[in-house]
CSV table of C-alpha atoms in Angstrom, one decimal:
chain,number,residue,atom,x,y,z
A,686,MET,CA,0.0,0.0,0.0
A,687,THR,CA,1.3,3.5,-0.8
A,688,VAL,CA,0.1,6.9,0.3
A,689,GLN,CA,-0.1,9.6,-2.3
A,690,GLY,CA,-1.1,12.9,-0.8
A,691,ASN,CA,-4.3,12.4,1.1
A,692,THR,CA,-5.3,9.4,-1.0
A,693,THR,CA,-4.5,5.9,0.1
A,694,THR,CA,-4.0,3.5,-2.8
A,695,LEU,CA,-3.4,-0.1,-3.3
A,696,GLN,CA,-0.7,-1.3,-5.6
A,697,THR,CA,-0.3,-4.9,-6.7
A,698,ILE,CA,3.3,-5.9,-7.5
A,699,SER,CA,3.5,-8.8,-10.0
A,700,PRO,CA,5.8,-11.6,-9.1
A,701,VAL,CA,6.4,-12.1,-12.8
A,702,ASP,CA,8.7,-9.1,-13.2
A,703,GLY,CA,8.2,-6.8,-10.2
A,704,SER,CA,6.0,-4.4,-12.2
A,705,VAL,CA,2.9,-2.7,-10.8
A,706,VAL,CA,-0.1,-4.4,-12.5
A,707,VAL,CA,-3.0,-2.9,-10.5
A,708,THR,CA,-3.5,0.4,-8.8
A,709,ARG,CA,-6.7,1.1,-7.0
A,710,GLU,CA,-7.9,3.7,-4.5
A,711,LEU,CA,-8.9,2.1,-1.2
A,712,ALA,CA,-12.4,2.6,0.0
A,713,SER,CA,-12.9,5.7,2.3
A,714,ARG,CA,-14.9,5.6,5.5
A,715,GLN,CA,-17.8,7.2,3.7
A,716,ARG,CA,-17.7,4.5,0.9
A,717,CYS,CA,-17.7,1.8,3.6
A,718,LEU,CA,-20.8,3.3,5.3
A,719,GLU,CA,-22.6,3.6,1.9
A,720,THR,CA,-21.8,0.0,1.2
A,721,LEU,CA,-23.2,-1.1,4.5
A,722,THR,CA,-26.3,1.0,4.0
A,723,SER,CA,-26.9,-0.5,0.5
A,724,SER,CA,-26.5,-4.0,1.9
A,725,ARG,CA,-29.0,-3.3,4.7
A,726,TYR,CA,-31.7,-2.1,2.3
A,727,ALA,CA,-31.0,-4.9,-0.2
A,728,ARG,CA,-31.3,-7.6,2.4
A,729,GLN,CA,-34.8,-6.8,3.3
A,730,SER,CA,-36.1,-7.7,-0.2
A,731,TRP,CA,-33.4,-10.3,-1.0
A,732,ARG,CA,-34.3,-12.5,2.0
A,733,LEU,CA,-37.9,-12.6,0.7
A,734,ALA,CA,-37.0,-13.6,-2.8
A,735,SER,CA,-37.8,-17.2,-3.6
A,736,LEU,CA,-35.0,-19.7,-3.7
A,737,ALA,CA,-35.7,-20.2,-7.4
A,738,GLN,CA,-35.0,-16.5,-8.0
A,739,ARG,CA,-31.8,-16.6,-6.1
A,740,LYS,CA,-30.6,-19.7,-8.0
A,741,HIS,CA,-31.4,-18.0,-11.3
A,742,TYR,CA,-29.2,-15.0,-10.5
A,743,CYS,CA,-26.3,-17.3,-9.3
A,744,ILE,CA,-26.5,-19.4,-12.4
A,745,LEU,CA,-26.4,-16.3,-14.6
A,746,ALA,CA,-23.4,-14.9,-12.6
A,747,ILE,CA,-21.4,-18.1,-13.0
A,748,ASP,CA,-22.1,-18.1,-16.7
A,749,ALA,CA,-21.0,-14.5,-17.0
A,750,LEU,CA,-17.8,-15.2,-15.0
A,751,LEU,CA,-16.9,-18.2,-17.2
A,752,SER,CA,-17.4,-16.1,-20.3
A,753,HIS,CA,-14.2,-14.1,-19.3
A,754,ARG,CA,-12.1,-17.2,-18.7
A,755,ASN,CA,-9.2,-16.2,-21.0
A,756,GLU,CA,-8.8,-12.7,-19.6
A,757,ILE,CA,-9.1,-14.0,-16.0
A,758,ALA,CA,-6.4,-16.6,-16.6
A,759,SER,CA,-4.0,-13.9,-17.8
A,760,GLU,CA,-4.9,-11.7,-14.9
A,761,LEU,CA,-4.2,-14.4,-12.4
A,762,SER,CA,-0.8,-15.2,-13.8
A,763,TRP,CA,0.3,-11.6,-13.6
A,764,MET,CA,-1.2,-10.9,-10.2
A,765,MET,CA,0.0,-14.1,-8.3
A,766,GLY,CA,2.3,-16.0,-10.5
A,767,ARG,CA,0.5,-19.2,-11.4
A,768,PRO,CA,1.6,-20.6,-14.8
A,769,ILE,CA,-0.8,-19.6,-17.5
A,770,ARG,CA,-1.2,-23.2,-18.6
A,771,PHE,CA,-2.9,-23.9,-15.2
A,772,SER,CA,-4.6,-20.5,-14.5
A,773,GLY,CA,-7.8,-21.3,-16.3
A,774,ASN,CA,-8.2,-24.5,-14.2
A,775,GLU,CA,-9.4,-22.5,-11.2
A,776,LEU,CA,-12.6,-21.4,-13.0
A,777,SER,CA,-13.4,-25.0,-13.8
A,778,GLY,CA,-13.3,-25.6,-10.0
A,779,VAL,CA,-15.5,-22.6,-9.4
A,780,GLU,CA,-18.0,-23.9,-11.9
A,781,GLU,CA,-18.1,-27.4,-10.3
A,782,ARG,CA,-18.5,-26.0,-6.8
A,783,ALA,CA,-21.0,-23.3,-7.6
A,784,ARG,CA,-23.2,-25.5,-9.7
A,785,TYR,CA,-23.1,-28.3,-7.0
A,786,MET,CA,-24.1,-25.8,-4.3
A,787,ILE,CA,-26.9,-24.5,-6.5
A,788,ALA,CA,-28.2,-28.0,-7.1
A,789,ILE,CA,-28.3,-29.0,-3.4
A,790,SER,CA,-29.6,-25.7,-2.1
A,791,GLU,CA,-33.2,-26.7,-2.1
A,792,THR,CA,-32.5,-29.7,0.1
A,793,ALA,CA,-29.9,-28.0,2.3
A,794,LEU,CA,-32.2,-25.0,3.0
A,795,ALA,CA,-35.4,-27.1,3.3
A,796,THR,CA,-37.7,-26.6,6.3
A,797,ILE,CA,-37.3,-29.3,8.9
A,798,LYS,CA,-40.7,-30.8,9.6
A,799,PHE,CA,-41.8,-33.2,12.4
A,800,THR,CA,-44.2,-36.0,12.7
A,801,GLU,CA,-47.7,-34.9,13.6
A,802,LYS,CA,-48.5,-33.9,17.2
A,803,PRO,CA,-52.3,-33.5,17.7
A,804,GLY,CA,-53.3,-29.9,18.0
A,805,PHE,CA,-49.9,-28.5,17.0
A,806,THR,CA,-47.8,-27.6,14.0
A,807,ARG,CA,-44.1,-27.5,14.5
A,808,TYR,CA,-41.2,-26.9,12.1
A,809,ILE,CA,-37.8,-25.2,11.8
A,810,LYS,CA,-36.9,-22.8,9.0
A,811,ARG,CA,-33.5,-21.8,8.0
A,812,GLU,CA,-33.3,-18.0,8.1
A,813,PRO,CA,-30.5,-15.9,6.5
A,814,LEU,CA,-28.0,-14.3,9.0
A,815,GLY,CA,-28.1,-10.9,7.2
A,816,THR,CA,-24.9,-9.5,5.7
A,817,VAL,CA,-21.9,-11.8,5.2
A,818,MET,CA,-18.4,-10.4,4.9
A,819,VAL,CA,-16.1,-12.6,2.9
A,820,ILE,CA,-12.3,-11.9,3.2
A,821,ALA,CA,-10.6,-13.9,0.4
A,822,PRO,CA,-6.9,-14.7,-0.1
A,823,TRP,CA,-4.7,-14.5,-3.2
A,824,ASN,CA,-3.6,-18.1,-3.6
A,825,TYR,CA,-6.9,-19.5,-4.9
A,826,PRO,CA,-8.7,-16.2,-5.2
A,827,TYR,CA,-11.9,-17.4,-7.0
A,828,LEU,CA,-12.3,-20.8,-5.4
A,829,THR,CA,-12.0,-19.6,-1.8
A,830,ALA,CA,-14.4,-16.8,-2.4
A,831,ILE,CA,-17.0,-18.8,-4.3
A,832,ASN,CA,-17.1,-21.4,-1.4
A,833,SER,CA,-19.0,-18.8,0.7
A,834,ILE,CA,-20.4,-16.3,-1.8
A,835,ILE,CA,-22.8,-18.6,-3.6
A,836,PRO,CA,-24.3,-20.5,-0.6
A,837,ALA,CA,-24.5,-17.1,1.3
A,838,LEU,CA,-26.6,-15.6,-1.5
A,839,LEU,CA,-28.7,-18.7,-2.0
A,840,ALA,CA,-29.5,-18.7,1.7
A,841,GLY,CA,-30.8,-15.1,1.4
A,842,ASN,CA,-27.9,-13.2,2.7
A,843,THR,CA,-26.3,-10.1,1.2
A,844,VAL,CA,-22.5,-10.3,0.6
A,845,ILE,CA,-19.6,-7.8,0.9
A,846,LEU,CA,-16.3,-9.1,-0.5
A,847,LYS,CA,-12.9,-7.9,0.5
A,848,HIS,CA,-10.2,-9.5,-1.6
A,849,SER,CA,-6.5,-9.7,-1.1
A,850,SER,CA,-4.5,-6.7,-2.2
A,851,GLN,CA,-2.5,-9.1,-4.4
A,852,THR,CA,-5.6,-10.1,-6.4
A,853,PRO,CA,-8.0,-7.1,-6.4
A,854,LEU,CA,-9.1,-7.8,-10.0
A,855,CYS,CA,-10.8,-11.0,-8.8
A,856,ALA,CA,-13.2,-9.0,-6.7
A,857,GLU,CA,-14.0,-6.7,-9.7
A,858,ARG,CA,-14.5,-9.7,-12.0
A,859,LEU,CA,-17.0,-11.2,-9.5
A,860,GLN,CA,-18.8,-7.9,-9.2
A,861,GLN,CA,-18.9,-7.7,-13.0
A,862,ALA,CA,-20.4,-11.2,-13.2
A,863,PHE,CA,-23.2,-10.4,-10.7
A,864,ASP,CA,-23.9,-7.1,-12.4
A,865,GLU,CA,-24.1,-8.8,-15.8
A,866,ALA,CA,-26.5,-11.3,-14.2
A,867,GLY,CA,-28.8,-8.4,-13.2
A,868,LEU,CA,-28.5,-9.1,-9.4
A,869,PRO,CA,-30.4,-6.4,-7.5
A,870,HIS,CA,-28.3,-3.5,-6.3
A,871,GLY,CA,-26.6,-4.0,-2.9
A,872,VAL,CA,-27.0,-7.7,-2.8
A,873,PHE,CA,-23.3,-8.4,-3.8
A,874,GLN,CA,-20.7,-5.7,-3.3
A,875,HIS,CA,-16.9,-5.5,-3.0
A,876,LEU,CA,-14.5,-3.1,-1.4
A,877,HIS,CA,-10.8,-2.6,-1.6
A,878,LEU,CA,-9.8,-2.0,2.0
A,879,SER,CA,-6.8,-1.2,4.2
A,880,HIS,CA,-6.1,-3.5,7.2
A,881,GLU,CA,-7.6,-0.8,9.5
A,882,SER,CA,-10.7,-0.4,7.4
A,883,THR,CA,-11.1,-4.2,7.3
A,884,LYS,CA,-11.0,-4.4,11.0
A,885,ALA,CA,-13.5,-1.5,11.3
A,886,LEU,CA,-15.9,-3.3,8.9
A,887,ILE,CA,-15.7,-6.6,10.8
A,888,ALA,CA,-16.6,-4.7,14.0
A,889,SER,CA,-19.7,-3.1,12.4
A,890,GLU,CA,-23.0,-4.1,13.8
A,891,GLU,CA,-24.2,-4.2,10.1
A,892,ILE,CA,-22.1,-7.4,9.6
A,893,HIS,CA,-23.6,-10.6,10.8
A,894,HIS,CA,-21.0,-13.3,9.7
A,895,VAL,CA,-17.4,-13.1,8.6
A,896,VAL,CA,-15.7,-15.7,6.5
A,897,PHE,CA,-11.9,-15.4,6.5
A,898,THR,CA,-9.4,-17.6,4.6
A,899,GLY,CA,-5.7,-16.9,5.4
A,900,SER,CA,-3.0,-17.2,7.9
A,901,VAL,CA,-3.3,-18.1,11.6
A,902,SER,CA,-2.1,-14.6,12.5
A,903,GLY,CA,-4.8,-13.1,10.2
A,904,GLY,CA,-7.4,-15.3,11.8
A,905,GLU,CA,-6.4,-14.0,15.3
A,906,ILE,CA,-6.8,-10.4,14.0
A,907,VAL,CA,-10.3,-11.2,12.7
A,908,GLU,CA,-11.3,-12.8,16.0
A,909,LYS,CA,-10.1,-9.8,18.0
A,910,ALA,CA,-11.9,-7.3,15.6
A,911,ALA,CA,-15.2,-9.3,15.9
A,912,ALA,CA,-14.9,-9.8,19.7
A,913,GLY,CA,-17.9,-8.4,21.6
A,914,HIS,CA,-20.0,-8.0,18.5
A,915,PHE,CA,-21.4,-11.6,18.6
A,916,HIS,CA,-20.7,-12.2,14.9
A,917,SER,CA,-20.4,-15.8,13.9
A,918,LEU,CA,-17.1,-16.6,12.2
A,919,GLY,CA,-15.8,-19.1,9.6
A,920,LEU,CA,-12.0,-19.4,9.7
A,921,GLU,CA,-9.9,-21.4,7.3
A,922,LEU,CA,-6.4,-20.9,8.3
A,923,GLY,CA,-3.0,-22.6,7.9
A,924,GLY,CA,-2.0,-26.1,7.2
A,925,LYS,CA,1.0,-28.5,7.4
A,926,ASP,CA,-0.7,-31.4,5.7
A,927,PRO,CA,0.9,-34.8,5.9
A,928,ALA,CA,0.9,-37.8,3.6
A,929,TYR,CA,1.9,-41.3,4.6
A,930,ILE,CA,3.2,-43.8,2.0
A,931,ARG,CA,2.6,-47.3,3.5
A,932,ALA,CA,4.7,-50.4,2.6
A,933,ASP,CA,1.9,-51.7,0.3
A,934,ALA,CA,1.4,-48.4,-1.6
A,935,ASP,CA,1.4,-48.2,-5.4
A,936,ILE,CA,4.6,-46.1,-5.4
A,937,ASP,CA,4.3,-44.7,-8.9
A,938,HIS,CA,0.7,-43.5,-8.2
A,939,ALA,CA,1.9,-42.1,-4.8
A,940,VAL,CA,4.8,-40.2,-6.3
A,941,GLN,CA,2.7,-38.7,-9.1
A,942,THR,CA,0.0,-37.6,-6.7
A,943,VAL,CA,2.1,-36.4,-3.8
A,944,VAL,CA,4.6,-34.4,-5.9
A,945,ASP,CA,1.7,-32.7,-7.7
A,946,GLY,CA,0.1,-32.1,-4.3
A,947,ALA,CA,3.3,-30.5,-3.0
A,948,LEU,CA,4.3,-28.4,-6.0
A,949,TYR,CA,1.0,-27.3,-7.7
A,950,ASN,CA,0.6,-23.5,-7.4
A,951,SER,CA,4.3,-23.5,-6.3
A,952,GLY,CA,3.3,-25.1,-3.0
A,953,GLN,CA,1.2,-22.1,-2.1
A,954,SER,CA,-1.9,-24.1,-1.0
A,955,CYS,CA,-3.3,-24.4,2.6
A,956,CYS,CA,-4.0,-28.1,1.8
A,957,GLY,CA,-0.8,-28.8,-0.2
A,958,ILE,CA,1.3,-31.7,1.0
A,959,GLU,CA,4.2,-30.4,3.2
A,960,ARG,CA,5.2,-33.5,5.2
A,961,ILE,CA,5.7,-36.9,3.7
A,962,TYR,CA,6.2,-40.1,5.8
A,963,VAL,CA,7.4,-43.1,3.9
A,964,HIS,CA,7.7,-46.7,5.3
A,965,GLU,CA,11.3,-47.6,5.4
A,966,SER,CA,10.9,-50.5,3.0
A,967,ARG,CA,9.8,-48.1,0.3
A,968,HIS,CA,11.6,-45.0,1.3
A,969,ASP,CA,14.6,-45.1,-1.1
A,970,GLU,CA,12.3,-46.1,-4.1
A,971,PHE,CA,9.9,-43.2,-3.3
A,972,VAL,CA,12.7,-40.7,-2.9
A,973,SER,CA,14.4,-41.8,-6.1
A,974,LYS,CA,11.3,-41.6,-8.2
A,975,ALA,CA,10.1,-38.4,-6.6
A,976,THR,CA,13.4,-36.7,-7.2
A,977,GLU,CA,13.3,-37.7,-10.8
A,978,LEU,CA,9.8,-36.3,-11.2
A,979,VAL,CA,10.6,-33.0,-9.4
A,980,SER,CA,13.5,-32.5,-11.7
A,981,THR,CA,11.2,-32.5,-14.8
A,982,TYR,CA,9.4,-29.3,-13.6
A,983,ARG,CA,10.3,-26.2,-15.5
A,984,LEU,CA,10.6,-23.0,-13.4
A,985,GLY,CA,10.0,-19.8,-15.3
A,986,SER,CA,7.8,-16.9,-16.2
A,987,PRO,CA,4.2,-17.9,-15.7
A,988,ILE,CA,3.3,-16.2,-18.9
A,989,ASP,CA,5.4,-18.8,-20.8
A,990,GLU,CA,3.2,-21.7,-21.9
A,991,ASN,CA,6.0,-24.2,-21.2
A,992,THR,CA,6.4,-23.2,-17.5
A,993,THR,CA,5.1,-25.7,-15.0
A,994,LEU,CA,6.4,-24.0,-11.8
A,995,GLY,CA,5.9,-20.3,-11.4
A,996,PRO,CA,7.4,-17.8,-8.9
A,997,LEU,CA,6.2,-17.5,-5.4
A,998,VAL,CA,3.9,-14.5,-4.8
A,999,ARG,CA,6.7,-12.3,-3.5
A,1000,THR,CA,10.4,-12.3,-2.8
A,1001,SER,CA,9.9,-12.3,1.0
A,1002,ALA,CA,7.8,-15.5,0.7
A,1003,ALA,CA,10.6,-17.2,-1.3
A,1004,ASP,CA,13.2,-16.0,1.2
A,1005,PHE,CA,11.1,-17.5,4.0
A,1006,VAL,CA,11.1,-20.9,2.3
A,1007,ARG,CA,14.9,-20.6,1.5
A,1008,LYS,CA,15.5,-20.0,5.2
A,1009,GLN,CA,13.5,-23.1,6.3
A,1010,VAL,CA,15.4,-25.3,3.8
A,1011,THR,CA,18.8,-23.9,4.8
A,1012,GLU,CA,18.1,-24.4,8.5
A,1013,ALA,CA,17.0,-28.0,7.9
A,1014,ILE,CA,20.2,-28.7,5.9
A,1015,GLU,CA,22.3,-27.2,8.7
A,1016,LEU,CA,20.5,-29.5,11.2
A,1017,GLY,CA,21.3,-32.6,9.1
A,1018,ALA,CA,18.7,-32.8,6.3
A,1019,LYS,CA,19.9,-33.9,2.8
A,1020,ALA,CA,18.9,-31.9,-0.3
A,1021,HIS,CA,18.2,-34.0,-3.4
A,1022,ILE,CA,17.7,-31.2,-5.9
A,1023,GLN,CA,20.6,-29.1,-7.2
A,1024,GLU,CA,19.4,-25.5,-7.6
A,1025,THR,CA,21.6,-25.1,-10.7
A,1026,THR,CA,19.1,-27.5,-12.4
A,1027,PHE,CA,16.7,-24.5,-12.3
A,1028,PRO,CA,18.7,-21.5,-13.6
A,1029,LYS,CA,15.7,-19.2,-13.2
A,1030,SER,CA,16.0,-19.6,-9.4
A,1031,GLN,CA,17.8,-16.7,-8.0
A,1032,GLN,CA,18.3,-15.1,-4.6
A,1033,GLY,CA,16.5,-11.8,-4.2
A,1034,THR,CA,13.7,-12.8,-6.5
A,1035,PRO,CA,10.4,-14.8,-6.0
A,1036,TYR,CA,11.7,-17.5,-8.4
A,1037,LEU,CA,12.6,-20.5,-6.3
A,1038,ALA,CA,13.8,-24.0,-7.3
A,1039,PRO,CA,11.8,-26.9,-5.9
A,1040,GLN,CA,13.4,-29.0,-3.3
A,1041,LEU,CA,13.2,-32.5,-1.8
A,1042,LEU,CA,14.7,-33.1,1.6
A,1043,THR,CA,15.3,-36.4,3.5
A,1044,ASP,CA,16.8,-37.1,6.9
A,1045,VAL,CA,14.3,-34.6,8.3
A,1046,ASN,CA,12.7,-34.7,11.8
A,1047,HIS,CA,10.3,-32.8,14.0
A,1048,GLN,CA,13.1,-30.7,15.5
A,1049,MET,CA,13.2,-28.8,12.2
A,1050,ARG,CA,10.9,-26.0,11.3
A,1051,ILE,CA,10.4,-27.6,7.8
A,1052,MET,CA,8.4,-30.3,9.6
A,1053,THR,CA,6.5,-28.2,12.1
A,1054,GLU,CA,5.8,-24.7,10.6
A,1055,GLU,CA,3.8,-23.9,7.5
A,1056,THR,CA,6.2,-23.6,4.5
A,1057,PHE,CA,3.9,-22.5,1.7
A,1058,GLY,CA,6.4,-23.2,-0.9
A,1059,PRO,CA,7.7,-25.9,-3.4
A,1060,VAL,CA,9.3,-28.3,-0.9
A,1061,LEU,CA,8.8,-32.0,-0.2
A,1062,ALA,CA,10.2,-33.0,3.2
A,1063,VAL,CA,10.4,-36.8,3.5
A,1064,GLN,CA,10.8,-38.7,6.8
A,1065,LYS,CA,11.4,-42.4,7.1
A,1066,VAL,CA,9.0,-44.3,9.4
A,1067,TYR,CA,8.9,-47.9,10.5
A,1068,SER,CA,5.3,-48.6,11.4
A,1069,ASP,CA,1.7,-47.3,11.0
A,1070,ASP,CA,1.7,-46.3,14.7
A,1071,GLU,CA,4.8,-44.1,14.2
A,1072,ALA,CA,3.3,-42.5,11.1
A,1073,VAL,CA,0.0,-41.7,12.8
A,1074,SER,CA,1.9,-40.2,15.8
A,1075,LEU,CA,4.0,-38.0,13.6
A,1076,MET,CA,1.1,-36.9,11.4
A,1077,ASN,CA,-0.8,-35.8,14.6
A,1078,ASP,CA,2.3,-34.0,15.9
A,1079,SER,CA,1.3,-30.6,14.5
A,1080,GLN,CA,-0.6,-27.5,15.5
A,1081,TYR,CA,-2.5,-27.8,12.3
A,1082,GLY,CA,-5.2,-30.2,11.0
A,1083,LEU,CA,-6.7,-29.4,7.6
A,1084,THR,CA,-6.1,-32.6,5.5
A,1085,ALA,CA,-4.2,-35.8,5.8
A,1086,SER,CA,-3.5,-38.6,3.2
A,1087,ILE,CA,-2.6,-42.2,3.3
A,1088,PHE,CA,-1.4,-44.2,0.2
A,1089,THR,CA,-2.1,-47.9,0.4
A,1090,ARG,CA,-3.8,-50.8,-1.3
A,1091,ASP,CA,-5.5,-51.8,2.0
A,1092,THR,CA,-8.5,-49.4,2.2
A,1093,ASP,CA,-9.8,-50.9,5.5
A,1094,THR,CA,-6.6,-50.4,7.3
A,1095,ALA,CA,-6.3,-46.9,5.9
A,1096,VAL,CA,-9.8,-46.0,7.2
A,1097,ALA,CA,-8.9,-47.4,10.6
A,1098,LEU,CA,-5.8,-45.2,10.7
A,1099,GLY,CA,-7.8,-42.3,9.4
A,1100,GLU,CA,-10.1,-42.5,12.4
A,1101,GLN,CA,-7.0,-41.8,14.6
A,1102,LEU,CA,-5.9,-38.7,12.7
A,1103,ASP,CA,-6.7,-35.2,13.9
A,1104,THR,CA,-7.8,-33.7,10.6
A,1105,GLY,CA,-10.7,-32.0,8.9
A,1106,THR,CA,-10.5,-34.1,5.7
A,1107,PHE,CA,-8.9,-37.6,5.3
A,1108,PHE,CA,-7.9,-38.9,1.9
A,1109,VAL,CA,-6.9,-42.3,0.7
A,1110,ASN,CA,-4.7,-42.5,-2.4
A,1111,ARG,CA,-5.3,-38.8,-3.3
A,1112,CYS,CA,-4.7,-35.4,-1.8
A,1113,ASP,CA,-5.0,-31.6,-2.3
A,1114,TYR,CA,-8.6,-31.7,-3.6
A,1115,LEU,CA,-11.9,-30.2,-2.4
A,1116,ASP,CA,-15.0,-32.3,-3.2
A,1117,PRO,CA,-18.0,-29.9,-3.0
A,1118,ALA,CA,-20.2,-32.7,-1.6
A,1119,LEU,CA,-17.9,-33.0,1.4
A,1120,ALA,CA,-17.6,-30.6,4.3
A,1121,TRP,CA,-14.4,-28.4,4.1
A,1122,THR,CA,-13.3,-27.8,7.7
A,1123,GLY,CA,-10.2,-27.8,9.9
A,1124,VAL,CA,-9.2,-28.6,13.4
A,1125,LYS,CA,-6.7,-27.1,15.8
A,1126,HIS,CA,-5.0,-24.0,14.3
A,1127,SER,CA,-6.4,-24.8,10.9
A,1128,GLY,CA,-9.5,-22.9,11.9
A,1129,HIS,CA,-13.1,-23.6,12.6
A,1130,GLY,CA,-16.4,-23.6,10.8
A,1131,CYS,CA,-17.4,-25.4,7.7
A,1132,ALA,CA,-17.8,-24.7,3.9
A,1133,LEU,CA,-19.1,-26.7,1.0
A,1134,SER,CA,-21.6,-29.6,1.2
A,1135,LYS,CA,-25.0,-29.3,2.8
A,1136,LEU,CA,-23.4,-28.6,6.1
A,1137,GLY,CA,-21.8,-25.5,4.7
A,1138,PHE,CA,-25.3,-23.8,4.5
A,1139,GLU,CA,-25.7,-24.2,8.2
A,1140,ALA,CA,-23.0,-21.7,8.9
A,1141,LEU,CA,-24.7,-19.2,6.8
A,1142,THR,CA,-28.2,-19.5,8.2
A,1143,ARG,CA,-29.8,-19.6,11.7
A,1144,PRO,CA,-32.6,-21.9,12.8
A,1145,LYS,CA,-36.0,-20.3,13.5
A,1146,SER,CA,-38.5,-22.6,15.2
A,1147,PHE,CA,-42.3,-22.3,14.7
A,1148,HIS,CA,-44.5,-23.8,17.4
A,1149,ILE,CA,-48.2,-23.4,16.6
A,1150,LYS,CA,-51.0,-24.5,18.8
A,1151,HIS,CA,-54.4,-24.8,17.1
A,1152,LEU,CA,-57.4,-23.7,19.1
C-alpha cells in the first residue's frame, strides 16, 4: 500500500517481473458506510426472494464469469504468478462447486418438519443471517471466495467481498459477473480495503457473519476485531498437511499424486502436501522416483506456456522458504535437488527452485511450521503407529492422506488422525459434496456440502397451537 497525498492507494506488484499491475484507490470511510447501508436495504427484499429467483441469478453470474475465462487466466498469472497453462483451471473448479451448491440448495435449505402432534404444527426454518463479509486470499482467489459467496446468496444473505490486495481484480470480476446477471443493487458488493478499514468493517453491527481464509495470525486479528459484537465466524487458516506412504502403496501413483500435491501452485496451498512419511521399506524407491519427477518441472515466467512452476507470490515468501530449507540442511537434512538445475531460481527474486529433503525430523521447522512453498520434506518411518503419531504431531489439522492398497486399514488409521479431511490415495482436492473444515490452528467452521449452508443460516422454530 502506498500513500499519495491524502489518498491511500493499493498497488499490486507482479511476481512475474516486479511491475505494478494494478493500482486502486482504497475505500474511504464514507464509501464503507454507503456499502453497509446499501447492503442493509437490499437484504430486506433479498431474503424474501424465492430460492428459485436466487438460484437464477447465481447461475447467470457463474455463466458470466466463465465467459471471461481467458482474460481472467491472464490476470491471475500476472497478479499471483500461477503458470498460464494452469490458471484457467481455477474457473473449472469454481463452476463445479457453484453448480453443485446451487443443485443441493433446495435440500440444504429445506424446512425441517416433524411428525404430527395432535393440536400442534411444528417446524424449523433456515433464516439468513443478514450481511456476510467474505475476506478472500490471493492463492486460490476465486475458489476460496465462491465457497462462501454462492451459498450465502442462495440462503438469502447479502455479501460484501474484501479480496486480497494481491488479487484485487478478482473482486472486480466477480462484481462484473453479478452485475451482468442483473443481481439487485446492494446484494453483492466489493470493497478494496486497508487493514484498519477491514477491522472496522468486521466490527460493524451491520455485519452478521465473517468468512476469512488466510494465515493463523490473520485469523487472530479477525477474531479480535469481531470480539464483543457476537458475529459468527468461519475461519480457514494454515495447514501443514501430511501424507503417509505405506509399505503396500502403489509407489508410482503415490509419487505422481504427492509431488503434484506439493508443487502445484508452487506449493502455495493451505491443503498442499508439506510433510511426507514413507515406510522404510519403500523410502529409497519413493525418494528416487520423486526426485526424478521434481527434476522435470520447468521453473520460469508464468506467462510462458512451457512453464510448470511459477514464482512465489513475492520475494519475501521465497526467502522464508529458503531459510527453512537452509536451517533444515544445517541440522542434518539432505537436499536431493541441485538449484543449478533450475537456472531461473535466484536469490533476491520470487523465483525459487523446488526441493526434496530427506533425513528430516520434527526438531526442524520444515516439519512443524507452514512452509507454503515448493518443498517436499520426506521422513522415514517404521510402522503405522509411528506414522500416525508424527502426522498428529502438529498444531494444524486441515487434511491428511494415506497411500495404500489396504483401504480398510487406511480408514482405521484415518479414524485416529486429527484432521478435517482424510484422503486415501489422493490429496489436495476439495470435493464440494464434502464438508471443508479444519481442526486445531487450521480454523473452525465449515464450507461446502449441505453442512456449509448451516454456517450461513440460523434456525427459526415455529411452534403453533391450534385452538
